[in-house]
């Protein structure tokens, strides 16, 4: 749906596939044996997790999914020496969402706010925390000791405490308290100080900048709550507006100059583009290089960059706020996979986001290798010598049958394809007659069928036949 969006759902069945296309656009019923009624049910489906009867906590199932997502990303991605902490938004214009936020400066100002951590070398988001409202966040970890914003920064970087990584903080998280809290937990920070300037010599630095019209800096040696002695660096650089930073790393030497482009209008009305090289401190050079890594990921996910093909918020419409949270994490996973390919694949640099999405969608729709669910140790013997690929297909029309394992009503049957014909194109073109193996997707019925375990009813019938033949 992201690769070839249409105006409404019916178009996905009425539009035929374009001849010669590698990726099948639409014509879902003919190509994938998915009826329109089943398609609508799949579109309305969502993830559901047990709430343990905690009716007063609507975030409980979402929080569990968020925690599992963070654990999975942490197990497969190891970030580099630098991290970036910033906010992300998922648009929501409906009603009923707890913790709804309105941030006018964001491209999608109304919706769910999520605090995110990204690797500054790859732009991969490695940790997410949904904002649950001011009252609920009061009881989160580290809030009692450090306050709301520094506590959020510490939770977002908790897996990497004590590693000495350098964290770039947005103005919503940076403060003197955050700098000292990060040092107590083995992290260095470079943060932009705007409103949270308590104990920060912002007025004096701004006065010095206005006199000199370039930059000013100051250092102070303070003692943290953990008893550690730390040197804080406060620096202001004059850009279009003064930028005030606080850091526990970096130096006051001059860093890489920044290139500034501007237009000059001549008397004839024509204009020319000129560039100038402006000097800046090392701490400002590092901040300007890394502060927008989360924003780049968000722009790619929401279709703001060239080559993107829309976003899930537009293609997958929903009336339920928790599905929107699920969409956001799925969109982040989609974007993260693209950045992984760009970083580590030999030809990844030549790949744009739209092409990657089409390739990913094609592989997910036509991948013949179906992973087996976890089954009992006694059933693993049946996996030896497996020489077929099992593909679950929809019965034609409104035909229904009964599952051979559990007896429930089903509208699917399994087409068992020999392993030598495992190519997806051959699977689509082969016309293999239905062998009568009706099986449902619920429970472990399909897993038992793929493992070669005979149904209980079939076992009983075979036993009766053997007894009759012996008699």
GROMACS .gro file of C-alpha atoms in nm:
model
  471
    1UNK     CA    1   0.000   0.000   0.000
    2UNK     CA    2   0.293   0.232   0.059
    3UNK     CA    3   0.456   0.145  -0.272
    4UNK     CA    4   0.143   0.186  -0.488
    5UNK     CA    5  -0.118   0.386  -0.290
    6UNK     CA    6  -0.476   0.419  -0.414
    7UNK     CA    7  -0.764   0.647  -0.320
    8UNK     CA    8  -0.971   0.377  -0.146
    9UNK     CA    9  -0.954   0.011  -0.054
   10UNK     CA   10  -1.178  -0.111  -0.335
   11UNK     CA   11  -0.920   0.012  -0.588
   12UNK     CA   12  -0.676  -0.253  -0.468
   13UNK     CA   13  -0.911  -0.519  -0.609
   14UNK     CA   14  -1.041  -0.341  -0.921
   15UNK     CA   15  -0.699  -0.231  -1.048
   16UNK     CA   16  -0.521  -0.500  -1.247
   17UNK     CA   17  -0.149  -0.561  -1.231
   18UNK     CA   18   0.069  -0.372  -1.477
   19UNK     CA   19   0.224  -0.602  -1.735
   20UNK     CA   20   0.599  -0.636  -1.697
   21UNK     CA   21   0.614  -0.501  -1.341
   22UNK     CA   22   0.840  -0.691  -1.102
   23UNK     CA   23   0.626  -0.588  -0.807
   24UNK     CA   24   0.259  -0.678  -0.850
   25UNK     CA   25   0.069  -0.355  -0.792
   26UNK     CA   26  -0.285  -0.463  -0.705
   27UNK     CA   27  -0.533  -0.730  -0.823
   28UNK     CA   28  -0.498  -0.885  -0.478
   29UNK     CA   29  -0.779  -1.138  -0.509
   30UNK     CA   30  -0.641  -1.299  -0.825
   31UNK     CA   31  -0.274  -1.289  -0.728
   32UNK     CA   32  -0.275  -1.365  -0.354
   33UNK     CA   33  -0.617  -1.531  -0.310
   34UNK     CA   34  -0.726  -1.264  -0.065
   35UNK     CA   35  -1.093  -1.171  -0.081
   36UNK     CA   36  -1.208  -0.817  -0.019
   37UNK     CA   37  -1.387  -0.914   0.304
   38UNK     CA   38  -1.076  -1.084   0.442
   39UNK     CA   39  -0.862  -0.792   0.330
   40UNK     CA   40  -1.079  -0.549   0.529
   41UNK     CA   41  -1.056  -0.772   0.835
   42UNK     CA   42  -0.677  -0.779   0.805
   43UNK     CA   43  -0.668  -0.401   0.775
   44UNK     CA   44  -0.873  -0.364   1.092
   45UNK     CA   45  -0.662  -0.610   1.289
   46UNK     CA   46  -0.430  -0.481   1.559
   47UNK     CA   47  -0.192  -0.614   1.819
   48UNK     CA   48  -0.356  -0.704   2.149
   49UNK     CA   49  -0.173  -0.787   2.468
   50UNK     CA   50  -0.318  -0.889   2.806
   51UNK     CA   51  -0.363  -0.598   3.045
   52UNK     CA   52  -0.384  -0.820   3.357
   53UNK     CA   53  -0.715  -0.646   3.436
   54UNK     CA   54  -0.542  -0.311   3.494
   55UNK     CA   55  -0.832  -0.100   3.369
   56UNK     CA   56  -0.691   0.222   3.516
   57UNK     CA   57  -0.373   0.195   3.306
   58UNK     CA   58  -0.458   0.226   2.934
   59UNK     CA   59  -0.086   0.239   2.845
   60UNK     CA   60  -0.010  -0.105   2.988
   61UNK     CA   61  -0.038  -0.307   2.660
   62UNK     CA   62   0.136  -0.032   2.461
   63UNK     CA   63   0.414  -0.012   2.717
   64UNK     CA   64   0.474  -0.387   2.692
   65UNK     CA   65   0.502  -0.375   2.315
   66UNK     CA   66   0.735  -0.075   2.344
   67UNK     CA   67   0.955  -0.262   2.591
   68UNK     CA   68   0.976  -0.569   2.366
   69UNK     CA   69   1.061  -0.349   2.067
   70UNK     CA   70   1.342  -0.181   2.261
   71UNK     CA   71   1.480  -0.517   2.374
   72UNK     CA   72   1.477  -0.655   2.021
   73UNK     CA   73   1.656  -0.351   1.873
   74UNK     CA   74   1.910  -0.356   2.156
   75UNK     CA   75   1.988  -0.722   2.083
   76UNK     CA   76   2.066  -0.664   1.712
   77UNK     CA   77   2.202  -0.306   1.695
   78UNK     CA   78   2.504  -0.180   1.888
   79UNK     CA   79   2.532   0.199   1.853
   80UNK     CA   80   2.861   0.376   1.810
   81UNK     CA   81   3.030   0.623   2.041
   82UNK     CA   82   2.767   0.894   1.994
   83UNK     CA   83   2.393   0.909   2.067
   84UNK     CA   84   2.124   1.170   1.997
   85UNK     CA   85   1.813   1.223   2.212
   86UNK     CA   86   1.517   1.407   2.059
   87UNK     CA   87   1.137   1.397   2.019
   88UNK     CA   88   0.930   1.233   1.746
   89UNK     CA   89   0.563   1.280   1.661
   90UNK     CA   90   0.292   1.054   1.518
   91UNK     CA   91  -0.006   1.246   1.380
   92UNK     CA   92  -0.342   1.180   1.547
   93UNK     CA   93  -0.651   1.390   1.470
   94UNK     CA   94  -0.905   1.165   1.643
   95UNK     CA   95  -1.033   1.158   1.999
   96UNK     CA   96  -0.970   0.940   2.300
   97UNK     CA   97  -0.590   0.929   2.292
   98UNK     CA   98  -0.451   0.965   2.646
   99UNK     CA   99  -0.150   1.194   2.673
  100UNK     CA  100  -0.233   1.382   2.351
  101UNK     CA  101   0.030   1.646   2.268
  102UNK     CA  102   0.018   1.965   2.061
  103UNK     CA  103   0.364   2.082   1.952
  104UNK     CA  104   0.316   2.360   1.697
  105UNK     CA  105   0.678   2.363   1.578
  106UNK     CA  106   0.654   2.002   1.456
  107UNK     CA  107   0.553   1.911   1.096
  108UNK     CA  108   0.271   1.700   1.247
  109UNK     CA  109   0.183   1.914   1.552
  110UNK     CA  110  -0.110   1.712   1.697
  111UNK     CA  111  -0.069   1.353   1.808
  112UNK     CA  112   0.146   1.118   2.011
  113UNK     CA  113   0.490   1.236   2.123
  114UNK     CA  114   0.763   0.979   2.162
  115UNK     CA  115   1.109   1.042   2.303
  116UNK     CA  116   1.372   0.864   2.096
  117UNK     CA  117   1.743   0.783   2.097
  118UNK     CA  118   1.938   0.746   1.772
  119UNK     CA  119   2.290   0.652   1.674
  120UNK     CA  120   2.451   0.967   1.533
  121UNK     CA  121   2.662   0.781   1.276
  122UNK     CA  122   2.381   0.580   1.110
  123UNK     CA  123   2.061   0.771   1.208
  124UNK     CA  124   1.911   0.443   1.334
  125UNK     CA  125   1.665   0.489   1.622
  126UNK     CA  126   1.763   0.242   1.893
  127UNK     CA  127   1.523   0.329   2.178
  128UNK     CA  128   1.170   0.470   2.204
  129UNK     CA  129   0.957   0.586   2.498
  130UNK     CA  130   0.599   0.708   2.448
  131UNK     CA  131   0.494   1.014   2.645
  132UNK     CA  132   0.209   0.915   2.879
  133UNK     CA  133   0.108   1.252   3.018
  134UNK     CA  134   0.247   1.474   3.291
  135UNK     CA  135   0.078   1.298   3.582
  136UNK     CA  136   0.186   0.946   3.486
  137UNK     CA  137   0.542   1.046   3.404
  138UNK     CA  138   0.590   1.175   3.761
  139UNK     CA  139   0.630   0.815   3.878
  140UNK     CA  140   0.883   0.714   3.613
  141UNK     CA  141   1.240   0.612   3.694
  142UNK     CA  142   1.494   0.882   3.796
  143UNK     CA  143   1.223   1.155   3.824
  144UNK     CA  144   1.237   1.184   4.202
  145UNK     CA  145   1.613   1.234   4.201
  146UNK     CA  146   1.674   1.452   3.896
  147UNK     CA  147   1.342   1.590   3.770
  148UNK     CA  148   1.133   1.516   3.461
  149UNK     CA  149   1.356   1.609   3.164
  150UNK     CA  150   1.692   1.477   3.295
  151UNK     CA  151   1.513   1.157   3.402
  152UNK     CA  152   1.379   1.107   3.049
  153UNK     CA  153   1.729   1.144   2.907
  154UNK     CA  154   1.862   0.888   3.157
  155UNK     CA  155   1.590   0.634   3.076
  156UNK     CA  156   1.649   0.671   2.702
  157UNK     CA  157   2.020   0.598   2.747
  158UNK     CA  158   1.995   0.341   3.029
  159UNK     CA  159   2.138   0.041   2.832
  160UNK     CA  160   2.457   0.241   2.770
  161UNK     CA  161   2.518   0.382   3.117
  162UNK     CA  162   2.882   0.359   3.216
  163UNK     CA  163   3.007   0.323   2.858
  164UNK     CA  164   3.145   0.677   2.823
  165UNK     CA  165   2.935   0.754   2.515
  166UNK     CA  166   2.874   1.112   2.408
  167UNK     CA  167   2.506   1.214   2.397
  168UNK     CA  168   2.374   1.512   2.200
  169UNK     CA  169   2.069   1.658   2.375
  170UNK     CA  170   1.790   1.867   2.230
  171UNK     CA  171   1.684   2.183   2.414
  172UNK     CA  172   1.397   1.987   2.570
  173UNK     CA  173   1.644   1.773   2.770
  174UNK     CA  174   1.964   1.979   2.811
  175UNK     CA  175   2.037   2.155   3.140
  176UNK     CA  176   2.304   2.177   3.407
  177UNK     CA  177   2.123   1.906   3.603
  178UNK     CA  178   2.119   1.678   3.298
  179UNK     CA  179   2.493   1.729   3.247
  180UNK     CA  180   2.573   1.631   3.604
  181UNK     CA  181   2.327   1.339   3.600
  182UNK     CA  182   2.482   1.205   3.282
  183UNK     CA  183   2.830   1.225   3.432
  184UNK     CA  184   2.713   1.032   3.740
  185UNK     CA  185   2.591   0.754   3.509
  186UNK     CA  186   2.902   0.738   3.290
  187UNK     CA  187   2.789   0.954   2.996
  188UNK     CA  188   2.916   1.278   2.842
  189UNK     CA  189   2.673   1.528   2.696
  190UNK     CA  190   2.659   1.821   2.456
  191UNK     CA  191   2.325   2.000   2.489
  192UNK     CA  192   2.147   2.311   2.367
  193UNK     CA  193   2.024   2.526   2.656
  194UNK     CA  194   1.721   2.747   2.587
  195UNK     CA  195   1.457   2.760   2.860
  196UNK     CA  196   1.605   2.524   3.123
  197UNK     CA  197   1.889   2.765   3.211
  198UNK     CA  198   1.884   2.738   3.590
  199UNK     CA  199   2.243   2.762   3.726
  200UNK     CA  200   2.358   2.837   3.369
  201UNK     CA  201   2.538   3.169   3.308
  202UNK     CA  202   2.328   3.248   3.004
  203UNK     CA  203   2.280   3.622   3.065
  204UNK     CA  204   2.652   3.685   3.112
  205UNK     CA  205   2.742   3.485   2.799
  206UNK     CA  206   2.483   3.667   2.587
  207UNK     CA  207   2.615   4.001   2.707
  208UNK     CA  208   2.969   3.902   2.610
  209UNK     CA  209   2.854   3.785   2.267
  210UNK     CA  210   2.673   4.111   2.197
  211UNK     CA  211   2.988   4.305   2.281
  212UNK     CA  212   3.223   4.091   2.072
  213UNK     CA  213   2.966   3.983   1.808
  214UNK     CA  214   3.120   3.639   1.766
  215UNK     CA  215   3.144   3.394   2.059
  216UNK     CA  216   3.197   3.360   2.433
  217UNK     CA  217   3.272   3.075   2.670
  218UNK     CA  218   3.309   2.996   3.038
  219UNK     CA  219   3.409   2.693   3.245
  220UNK     CA  220   3.319   2.590   3.597
  221UNK     CA  221   3.424   2.306   3.825
  222UNK     CA  222   3.128   2.170   4.020
  223UNK     CA  223   3.046   1.866   4.231
  224UNK     CA  224   2.763   1.635   4.122
  225UNK     CA  225   2.505   1.469   4.343
  226UNK     CA  226   2.703   1.149   4.319
  227UNK     CA  227   3.007   1.323   4.471
  228UNK     CA  228   3.205   1.344   4.146
  229UNK     CA  229   3.398   1.655   4.048
  230UNK     CA  230   3.327   1.764   3.693
  231UNK     CA  231   3.425   2.054   3.467
  232UNK     CA  232   3.131   2.208   3.282
  233UNK     CA  233   3.181   2.403   2.961
  234UNK     CA  234   2.931   2.677   2.871
  235UNK     CA  235   2.969   2.837   2.529
  236UNK     CA  236   2.765   3.068   2.304
  237UNK     CA  237   2.821   3.111   1.932
  238UNK     CA  238   2.665   3.396   1.733
  239UNK     CA  239   2.470   3.261   1.436
  240UNK     CA  240   2.145   3.416   1.315
  241UNK     CA  241   2.057   3.376   1.681
  242UNK     CA  242   2.293   3.304   1.970
  243UNK     CA  243   2.329   2.929   2.036
  244UNK     CA  244   2.409   2.840   2.398
  245UNK     CA  245   2.556   2.496   2.470
  246UNK     CA  246   2.656   2.309   2.782
  247UNK     CA  247   2.901   2.021   2.758
  248UNK     CA  248   3.100   1.780   2.968
  249UNK     CA  249   3.312   1.680   2.669
  250UNK     CA  250   3.477   1.861   2.378
  251UNK     CA  251   3.716   2.155   2.400
  252UNK     CA  252   3.727   2.530   2.345
  253UNK     CA  253   3.954   2.507   2.042
  254UNK     CA  254   3.825   2.605   1.700
  255UNK     CA  255   3.650   2.328   1.511
  256UNK     CA  256   3.556   2.271   1.149
  257UNK     CA  257   3.424   2.594   0.992
  258UNK     CA  258   3.063   2.596   0.878
  259UNK     CA  259   2.959   2.697   0.530
  260UNK     CA  260   2.690   2.962   0.508
  261UNK     CA  261   2.513   3.035   0.179
  262UNK     CA  262   2.317   3.352   0.116
  263UNK     CA  263   2.159   3.537  -0.175
  264UNK     CA  264   2.267   3.882  -0.293
  265UNK     CA  265   2.011   4.077  -0.499
  266UNK     CA  266   2.160   4.315  -0.754
  267UNK     CA  267   2.012   4.643  -0.876
  268UNK     CA  268   1.891   4.473  -1.193
  269UNK     CA  269   1.673   4.239  -0.985
  270UNK     CA  270   1.894   3.938  -1.042
  271UNK     CA  271   2.041   3.753  -0.750
  272UNK     CA  272   2.356   3.551  -0.703
  273UNK     CA  273   2.430   3.283  -0.444
  274UNK     CA  274   2.743   3.338  -0.242
  275UNK     CA  275   2.901   3.135   0.034
  276UNK     CA  276   3.110   3.223   0.333
  277UNK     CA  277   3.317   3.012   0.572
  278UNK     CA  278   3.247   3.099   0.937
  279UNK     CA  279   3.464   2.993   1.228
  280UNK     CA  280   3.307   2.807   1.521
  281UNK     CA  281   3.410   2.631   1.838
  282UNK     CA  282   3.466   2.257   1.841
  283UNK     CA  283   3.165   2.200   2.067
  284UNK     CA  284   2.936   2.392   1.829
  285UNK     CA  285   3.074   2.209   1.526
  286UNK     CA  286   2.993   1.874   1.688
  287UNK     CA  287   2.642   1.981   1.791
  288UNK     CA  288   2.550   2.118   1.446
  289UNK     CA  289   2.674   1.796   1.287
  290UNK     CA  290   2.475   1.556   1.507
  291UNK     CA  291   2.166   1.729   1.649
  292UNK     CA  292   1.933   1.650   1.356
  293UNK     CA  293   1.987   1.272   1.324
  294UNK     CA  294   1.648   1.187   1.478
  295UNK     CA  295   1.482   1.452   1.259
  296UNK     CA  296   1.633   1.289   0.948
  297UNK     CA  297   1.487   0.954   1.050
  298UNK     CA  298   1.146   1.113   1.113
  299UNK     CA  299   1.147   1.292   0.777
  300UNK     CA  300   1.231   0.968   0.598
  301UNK     CA  301   0.958   0.782   0.786
  302UNK     CA  302   0.690   1.046   0.723
  303UNK     CA  303   0.768   1.089   0.354
  304UNK     CA  304   0.942   1.425   0.377
  305UNK     CA  305   1.252   1.328   0.178
  306UNK     CA  306   1.281   1.278  -0.196
  307UNK     CA  307   1.236   0.917  -0.302
  308UNK     CA  308   1.002   0.834  -0.014
  309UNK     CA  309   0.668   0.668  -0.087
  310UNK     CA  310   0.425   0.801   0.171
  311UNK     CA  311   0.385   0.694   0.531
  312UNK     CA  312   0.176   0.454   0.733
  313UNK     CA  313  -0.023   0.736   0.893
  314UNK     CA  314  -0.178   0.818   0.554
  315UNK     CA  315  -0.197   0.469   0.403
  316UNK     CA  316  -0.313   0.279   0.712
  317UNK     CA  317  -0.601   0.478   0.858
  318UNK     CA  318  -0.739   0.379   1.194
  319UNK     CA  319  -0.985   0.492   1.462
  320UNK     CA  320  -0.780   0.351   1.750
  321UNK     CA  321  -0.497   0.543   1.911
  322UNK     CA  322  -0.298   0.236   2.019
  323UNK     CA  323  -0.282   0.118   1.657
  324UNK     CA  324  -0.125   0.455   1.575
  325UNK     CA  325   0.147   0.381   1.834
  326UNK     CA  326   0.200   0.044   1.665
  327UNK     CA  327   0.219   0.215   1.325
  328UNK     CA  328   0.486   0.451   1.453
  329UNK     CA  329   0.710   0.167   1.571
  330UNK     CA  330   0.655  -0.023   1.246
  331UNK     CA  331   0.746   0.290   1.049
  332UNK     CA  332   1.062   0.336   1.255
  333UNK     CA  333   1.154  -0.029   1.193
  334UNK     CA  334   1.101   0.023   0.820
  335UNK     CA  335   1.327   0.330   0.819
  336UNK     CA  336   1.589   0.161   1.037
  337UNK     CA  337   1.612  -0.129   0.791
  338UNK     CA  338   1.678   0.119   0.511
  339UNK     CA  339   1.960   0.287   0.704
  340UNK     CA  340   2.110  -0.055   0.784
  341UNK     CA  341   2.122  -0.139   0.413
  342UNK     CA  342   2.267   0.204   0.333
  343UNK     CA  343   2.538   0.158   0.594
  344UNK     CA  344   2.647  -0.204   0.555
  345UNK     CA  345   2.539  -0.329   0.212
  346UNK     CA  346   2.803  -0.289  -0.064
  347UNK     CA  347   2.556  -0.123  -0.304
  348UNK     CA  348   2.343   0.043  -0.036
  349UNK     CA  349   2.458   0.395  -0.117
  350UNK     CA  350   2.293   0.377  -0.460
  351UNK     CA  351   1.958   0.270  -0.308
  352UNK     CA  352   1.679   0.521  -0.243
  353UNK     CA  353   1.402   0.474   0.012
  354UNK     CA  354   1.125   0.414  -0.243
  355UNK     CA  355   1.317   0.137  -0.417
  356UNK     CA  356   1.403  -0.024  -0.085
  357UNK     CA  357   1.038  -0.026   0.022
  358UNK     CA  358   0.933  -0.192  -0.303
  359UNK     CA  359   1.203  -0.458  -0.268
  360UNK     CA  360   1.111  -0.518   0.096
  361UNK     CA  361   0.739  -0.545   0.016
  362UNK     CA  362   0.807  -0.786  -0.270
  363UNK     CA  363   1.019  -1.013  -0.050
  364UNK     CA  364   0.762  -1.012   0.231
  365UNK     CA  365   0.481  -1.104  -0.010
  366UNK     CA  366   0.668  -1.366  -0.210
  367UNK     CA  367   0.910  -1.515   0.042
  368UNK     CA  368   0.858  -1.895   0.019
  369UNK     CA  369   1.064  -1.974   0.329
  370UNK     CA  370   0.818  -1.995   0.616
  371UNK     CA  371   0.976  -2.012   0.960
  372UNK     CA  372   0.855  -2.287   1.187
  373UNK     CA  373   0.704  -2.199   1.523
  374UNK     CA  374   0.853  -2.344   1.837
  375UNK     CA  375   0.718  -2.697   1.878
  376UNK     CA  376   0.786  -2.966   2.133
  377UNK     CA  377   1.119  -3.155   2.145
  378UNK     CA  378   0.943  -3.482   2.057
  379UNK     CA  379   0.810  -3.330   1.735
  380UNK     CA  380   1.150  -3.215   1.613
  381UNK     CA  381   1.221  -3.561   1.477
  382UNK     CA  382   0.951  -3.503   1.216
  383UNK     CA  383   1.147  -3.207   1.078
  384UNK     CA  384   1.425  -3.433   0.953
  385UNK     CA  385   1.403  -3.492   0.582
  386UNK     CA  386   1.141  -3.221   0.521
  387UNK     CA  387   1.135  -3.173   0.144
  388UNK     CA  388   0.831  -2.949   0.084
  389UNK     CA  389   0.733  -2.586   0.132
  390UNK     CA  390   0.388  -2.524   0.277
  391UNK     CA  391   0.186  -2.232   0.145
  392UNK     CA  392  -0.150  -2.141   0.301
  393UNK     CA  393  -0.407  -2.033   0.039
  394UNK     CA  394  -0.763  -1.903   0.058
  395UNK     CA  395  -1.052  -2.124  -0.051
  396UNK     CA  396  -1.245  -1.995  -0.354
  397UNK     CA  397  -1.566  -1.801  -0.302
  398UNK     CA  398  -1.739  -1.862   0.030
  399UNK     CA  399  -1.639  -2.225   0.061
  400UNK     CA  400  -1.560  -2.341   0.414
  401UNK     CA  401  -1.411  -2.663   0.548
  402UNK     CA  402  -1.302  -2.800   0.885
  403UNK     CA  403  -0.948  -2.806   1.020
  404UNK     CA  404  -0.812  -3.162   1.023
  405UNK     CA  405  -0.639  -3.096   1.357
  406UNK     CA  406  -0.881  -2.899   1.575
  407UNK     CA  407  -1.206  -2.929   1.377
  408UNK     CA  408  -1.273  -2.554   1.358
  409UNK     CA  409  -1.427  -2.395   1.051
  410UNK     CA  410  -1.159  -2.267   0.813
  411UNK     CA  411  -1.138  -2.099   0.475
  412UNK     CA  412  -0.779  -2.201   0.402
  413UNK     CA  413  -0.601  -2.501   0.263
  414UNK     CA  414  -0.232  -2.586   0.242
  415UNK     CA  415  -0.059  -2.623  -0.092
  416UNK     CA  416   0.253  -2.831  -0.040
  417UNK     CA  417   0.519  -2.741  -0.298
  418UNK     CA  418   0.830  -2.961  -0.355
  419UNK     CA  419   1.152  -2.804  -0.234
  420UNK     CA  420   1.306  -2.801  -0.582
  421UNK     CA  421   1.021  -2.569  -0.696
  422UNK     CA  422   1.070  -2.322  -0.413
  423UNK     CA  423   1.115  -2.022  -0.645
  424UNK     CA  424   0.831  -1.774  -0.582
  425UNK     CA  425   0.756  -1.734  -0.954
  426UNK     CA  426   0.719  -2.111  -1.000
  427UNK     CA  427   0.496  -2.136  -0.695
  428UNK     CA  428   0.257  -1.879  -0.842
  429UNK     CA  429   0.248  -2.046  -1.187
  430UNK     CA  430   0.214  -2.408  -1.076
  431UNK     CA  431  -0.142  -2.532  -1.065
  432UNK     CA  432  -0.137  -2.803  -0.800
  433UNK     CA  433  -0.464  -2.968  -0.710
  434UNK     CA  434  -0.589  -2.933  -0.358
  435UNK     CA  435  -0.504  -3.247  -0.163
  436UNK     CA  436  -0.774  -3.188   0.098
  437UNK     CA  437  -0.542  -3.078   0.380
  438UNK     CA  438  -0.751  -2.808   0.545
  439UNK     CA  439  -0.572  -2.641   0.834
  440UNK     CA  440  -0.623  -2.325   1.040
  441UNK     CA  441  -0.368  -2.065   1.144
  442UNK     CA  442  -0.468  -2.061   1.510
  443UNK     CA  443  -0.278  -2.246   1.776
  444UNK     CA  444  -0.015  -2.492   1.658
  445UNK     CA  445  -0.220  -2.663   1.383
  446UNK     CA  446  -0.023  -2.517   1.093
  447UNK     CA  447   0.308  -2.579   1.273
  448UNK     CA  448   0.219  -2.946   1.327
  449UNK     CA  449   0.122  -2.983   0.961
  450UNK     CA  450   0.451  -2.835   0.842
  451UNK     CA  451   0.640  -3.060   1.083
  452UNK     CA  452   0.475  -3.364   0.925
  453UNK     CA  453   0.266  -3.461   1.229
  454UNK     CA  454  -0.055  -3.637   1.129
  455UNK     CA  455  -0.388  -3.511   1.273
  456UNK     CA  456  -0.549  -3.705   1.559
  457UNK     CA  457  -0.856  -3.800   1.353
  458UNK     CA  458  -0.639  -3.923   1.068
  459UNK     CA  459  -0.429  -4.125   1.310
  460UNK     CA  460  -0.743  -4.293   1.448
  461UNK     CA  461  -0.872  -4.373   1.098
  462UNK     CA  462  -0.538  -4.522   0.997
  463UNK     CA  463  -0.533  -4.731   1.316
  464UNK     CA  464  -0.883  -4.865   1.240
  465UNK     CA  465  -0.779  -4.956   0.885
  466UNK     CA  466  -0.474  -5.143   1.015
  467UNK     CA  467  -0.687  -5.339   1.262
  468UNK     CA  468  -0.942  -5.421   0.991
  469UNK     CA  469  -0.671  -5.541   0.752
  470UNK     CA  470  -0.518  -5.765   1.019
  471UNK     CA  471  -0.857  -5.912   1.103
   0.00000   0.00000   0.00000
